């Protein structure tokens, strides 16, 4: 019955579309991209695309010259894109999504009504990039490496690696599927038993993870600065690119026990206008042409999907087992939950929060809302404080106002989250902005606690500029004098209100962090995005 | 389940009708003595009907075709009152449509294409060494369905087979990757072929047989994890050198590739090795014909005389038959056109399908029930 109702609704919508088409057909053929047998193609298509697709820009410019269709790209993480598409928020704002994979999207039954067509454009497996020194030390043969060996090497204390956060980034999630399949011995698509059965080994493996991030771009940069990290798990194309550009010397391997491959389907949404759908068809056709396929494999080091086009020389040959993507949302989400709360190294997170007088009113309310969202016990993995995480709120004005710390434990999760909420509620806006003095205190607090086996990071949120005797120079001197261990603690800065982008960028660069913009986007999103780095 | 079908249908109708309306308007302005016929088609034929040469050949026959892509298995839900024909990609839906809409003329099957399994050479050699397949030419072989299905049912892994190397991607359980049987015709036909073999060579027609074959079909789907929604996806993975070693495809996809590659010279100079025109196009691909397979029987159900005329033209016009071959389809009747066009690709493609058992396809309702059980 409902099907009929929906069909009727679609047809009603159709009548409107048809009327619109006829309405603007007053003039003669406008030329453009149309070939006379269909709808005129739109000149611009709006595409929500994975951040790693920034390297497609030159090719998209050529596509615009060849097809008359210009792609307007908005960068986004896989998880966020999935949410935007499923909720319908993408409707009307975007004509297409272009992600590493649609597999996670398609696990949601609602996806069926949101997706019109998909066209595979290129592929790239998630691979392992090893520094030559590590390879020599381990004595491994390149074409014999397995994930099981990686696990053994980490357990023996002989290997460290970086990868993106699976709850935010597809390369991290693909890596998680790969290692879970390998360490559970699963011979086909993962089941819940495979996940629970391999938990101990996965914890041992992830003990070797030294870098985490919400995006593969930042991860690659951080890896260049951290020569104590031996390996990087990322798209083969990203790893080969680092090696080609001289950013990092890497041997790139696809482990023998299997990989998960990104296939970048250009995906037209059902909400796209017929003109946009036609434009996307032309764009997809161009990207699949031998000419474009040759260019994309040479320029981006991804694998072509057109016959007769050879992969770039740097791309290794030979087949690898393709590990299936989980077949149900239950298993897929259980894997994410397990990673977030049990398998990964815990987080040690310190929030340095500007509560000066200028924060009074809406700004403080926005800050409190953004933080409260992280305390929802039922929020999905990656969007709340995780189990085993140690969280400190350090509000400051002329001085540090307070520094209260909670530890989230699986058994008493709600107690800690309620504690954090009360800490958020009691934030009050008053006084000046002693930015650097407070940051120094944050490092001192961490150093006083002593070393711990955790991803330790600082978030610095300010709506103004430093007004204090303790200056950037003081902080600089303090920072360089820190022990290596504490110099590795990154500061993720949030640009908000009237804060100075240059000042916050400098702090982020100096400490190996990153700047998040909450002036042009919501503060809430910045706090959420930073979860991927904590 | 019906909900999903209905939605997909609504969406496809939305896209299709808009195209049809615009096309119709333009032809109206153009005038001329052509008859416009409209109908619903399986999406596998969308490229054929969009081919400018096909449009021209139909115009020569006095026909303008407005074709809307609708999932073959969803056509039953469409009100066909204003249409001249329905052209699903399988006989099952065609029979149901005939039953519901009454006979105007006999259904016509202008062309067809069997399901095949694509594999890389190393995989085929391992299958052959273990009695699951035989190699009949450099790039062509036969898959023993009964043995293959037994292996999947037992959860046999590649590493248990003699000669399988992980560096060729041959590890983990043995299976053919197929598309979602609830949204894709090829995925549904795969279940049709498998269930026919599992049901002792009888087409599944009742609840008891659905029940009996359900565990096997469930396994065939479950091991794959998330499936893709259209047969182009797994096919492109294969071409790209990634993905599962065994991939279900329509023969027409491979044939169109080989014919198109030769005609367009799309391999480019230097890509193809001497003496093998297809090397750059198809590499080490082997086309396995399952000894029992299901065929996509593109069946046109005429609803008006115009529809009947289109069916006849597609069946009889030499030019349209030639164009169908260019899209990889086998025209009904004499095999010479397909054989001639694919002569230089005989290392990959069978001339005729003698000795390949064609599994009848269950009715749309039965197949839907089977697909739903398999996916659950």
PDB file of N, CA and C in Angstrom, chain A residues 58 126 415 425 520:
ATOM      1  N   UNK A  58      42.634  19.083 -11.004  1.00  0.00           N
ATOM      2  CA  UNK A  58      43.088  19.379 -12.378  1.00  0.00           C
ATOM      3  C   UNK A  58      42.274  18.607 -13.426  1.00  0.00           C
ATOM      4  N   UNK A 126      43.144  -0.045   0.395  1.00  0.00           N
ATOM      5  CA  UNK A 126      43.794   0.487   1.599  1.00  0.00           C
ATOM      6  C   UNK A 126      44.990  -0.406   1.896  1.00  0.00           C
ATOM      7  N   UNK A 415      27.829   8.228  35.134  1.00  0.00           N
ATOM      8  CA  UNK A 415      28.343   9.038  36.249  1.00  0.00           C
ATOM      9  C   UNK A 415      29.341  10.082  35.737  1.00  0.00           C
ATOM     10  N   UNK A 425      27.926  23.052  32.695  1.00  0.00           N
ATOM     11  CA  UNK A 425      26.872  23.958  33.178  1.00  0.00           C
ATOM     12  C   UNK A 425      27.457  25.106  33.996  1.00  0.00           C
ATOM     13  N   UNK A 520      33.396  30.385  10.178  1.00  0.00           N
ATOM     14  CA  UNK A 520      32.559  30.166   8.996  1.00  0.00           C
ATOM     15  C   UNK A 520      31.671  28.933   9.130  1.00  0.00           C
TER      16      UNK A 520
END
